[in-house]
Amino acid sequence: MNERRERRPSRPERGRPGPRKEGPSRPPQVDPARQVAFDVLRAVREKDAYANLVLPELLRNRRITGRDAALATELTYGTSRAIGMLDAVIGACLVDRSLDKVDALVLDGLRLGAYQLLRTRIPEHAAVGSTVDLVRAEVGSWIAGFVNAVLRSVSEKDEQTWLDELAPDEAVDPIGAYALRTAHPRWVARSFAEALGDKGAELKAALEADDKRPDVHLVARPGEISADELAAITGGDVAPYSPYGVRMPAGSGDPGDVEPVKEKLAAVQDEGSQLCAVAVTKVPLTGSDERWLDLCAGPGGKAALLGALASISGATVDAVEKAPHRAKLIENAVRGLPVTIHVADGRETGLEPGYDRVLVDAPCSGLGSLRRRPESRWRRQPSDISDLTKLQGQLITAALDLVRPGGIVTYVVCSPHLAETEGVVGETARRAGVEVVDAREFFPGVPQLGDGPYVQLWPHRHGTDAMFCAVLRKPDSAG
């Protein structure tokens, strides 16, 4: 390998005929599935894109279906999820440089190749050869020897052997050990440990569950189709906890192609989100129960479920969303339901107070949905939390101003981080002088909900995203 030439910047070389003529005369043989995975990884890195949005679009535009689509999906999500672990292994295979000195495009390719070697059954020659061809086509022939050498080094050991060599001793540093072994940033693993109150077996189980590709969860629209009917049509299983849920195995294909989803009789929604939305409607009220509010409604999943339940009970829903493009998504999700959309900041809506029920599905770190948005674990930073908790407290306060005396505010985030859950709720409730209602009774049949008064769902306990739910009741004016 010519070290001097390998160090040349890749991007100026792209598109120039000279470097592409160097090296082997055989042209790169890049298969469509790996090209899609590579392009998604690049979009996530360069444009802060979301893999679960970019991937389906590329598959449709390039007309990739069947086994190729399944391979592209596995490589995209798997590589995105495992970046921390892959980087540790790749870094150990670099002889004369650090990981941050490797060109970003080349590193995308190395990660994709290393994932195939360590976490799939793809033969070594196919994983290495296809990755070399892919990077060579994107960067230039001069890089082929470097990529080949690194991946050959990766292939010398399996994942378990690499981790035994690179991970901290579990007895000394369990959080660090479990974080690397399950491809999580240390700070995320620590936040899980603090929420669980455990650094041992349960933390390990939680992180391992979070490192697996999740099942597809569907929600049947109440009043239109039952969960039993939806399960029969899709071949899925009725969900264990949500009365409207259906679970389908990971890899079942694009859920958007399911006929009930196309017909708006069902939608894709994690069972934990369903349970939290249903809980909003289950808290008993004295007096009126006609005006409901979803204060942070985009992209519309919970608003649609609330709207369907409101339609059955005779209530109406106001849905607030600050971003116009997300308001359009809500509009599409709630069509035909008694839901009115308002484009406004949830902290200053201008709406008339007096709501009976308010849902605050607040912006959060999303640490509870890392299974479904695998790149998010590497995108979020600990410094994000303080700004989020400030916003969350402001939204809860705004909701308490909008709810009537005796009404309820349900606070939901997709995170187990204590600052975003018990911390912000406890402090805001104390300042406002409101009652924290035990939320567990509004999750009937759901096991392992802890000591209350809050509900924290977990992938390893419930097979759902790590959703948090708190219920606050505004004091009656007579009290």
PDB file of C-alpha atoms in Angstrom, residues 93 117 124-129 132 145-157 162:
ATOM      1  CA  CYS A  93      -7.069  -2.595  13.150  1.00  0.00           C
ATOM      2  CA  LEU A 117     -18.075  -9.602   8.918  1.00  0.00           C
ATOM      3  CA  GLU A 124     -15.818 -13.167   4.330  1.00  0.00           C
ATOM      4  CA  HIS A 125     -14.810 -12.930   0.678  1.00  0.00           C
ATOM      5  CA  ALA A 126     -18.170 -11.418  -0.260  1.00  0.00           C
ATOM      6  CA  ALA A 127     -18.166  -8.922   2.610  1.00  0.00           C
ATOM      7  CA  VAL A 128     -14.609  -7.760   1.936  1.00  0.00           C
ATOM      8  CA  GLY A 129     -14.751  -7.820  -1.843  1.00  0.00           C
ATOM      9  CA  VAL A 132     -13.680  -2.744  -1.505  1.00  0.00           C
ATOM     10  CA  GLY A 145      -5.584  -1.686  -0.660  1.00  0.00           C
ATOM     11  CA  PHE A 146      -6.221   0.181   2.584  1.00  0.00           C
ATOM     12  CA  VAL A 147      -9.866  -0.934   2.823  1.00  0.00           C
ATOM     13  CA  ASN A 148      -8.944  -4.512   1.990  1.00  0.00           C
ATOM     14  CA  ALA A 149      -6.174  -4.600   4.626  1.00  0.00           C
ATOM     15  CA  VAL A 150      -8.361  -3.185   7.413  1.00  0.00           C
ATOM     16  CA  LEU A 151     -11.263  -5.538   6.707  1.00  0.00           C
ATOM     17  CA  ARG A 152      -8.941  -8.542   6.515  1.00  0.00           C
ATOM     18  CA  SER A 153      -7.734  -7.607   9.987  1.00  0.00           C
ATOM     19  CA  VAL A 154     -11.316  -7.282  11.220  1.00  0.00           C
ATOM     20  CA  SER A 155     -12.128 -10.723   9.853  1.00  0.00           C
ATOM     21  CA  GLU A 156      -9.378 -12.414  11.860  1.00  0.00           C
ATOM     22  CA  LYS A 157     -11.630 -12.528  14.952  1.00  0.00           C
ATOM     23  CA  TRP A 162     -13.008  -8.694  19.641  1.00  0.00           C
TER      24      TRP A 162
END
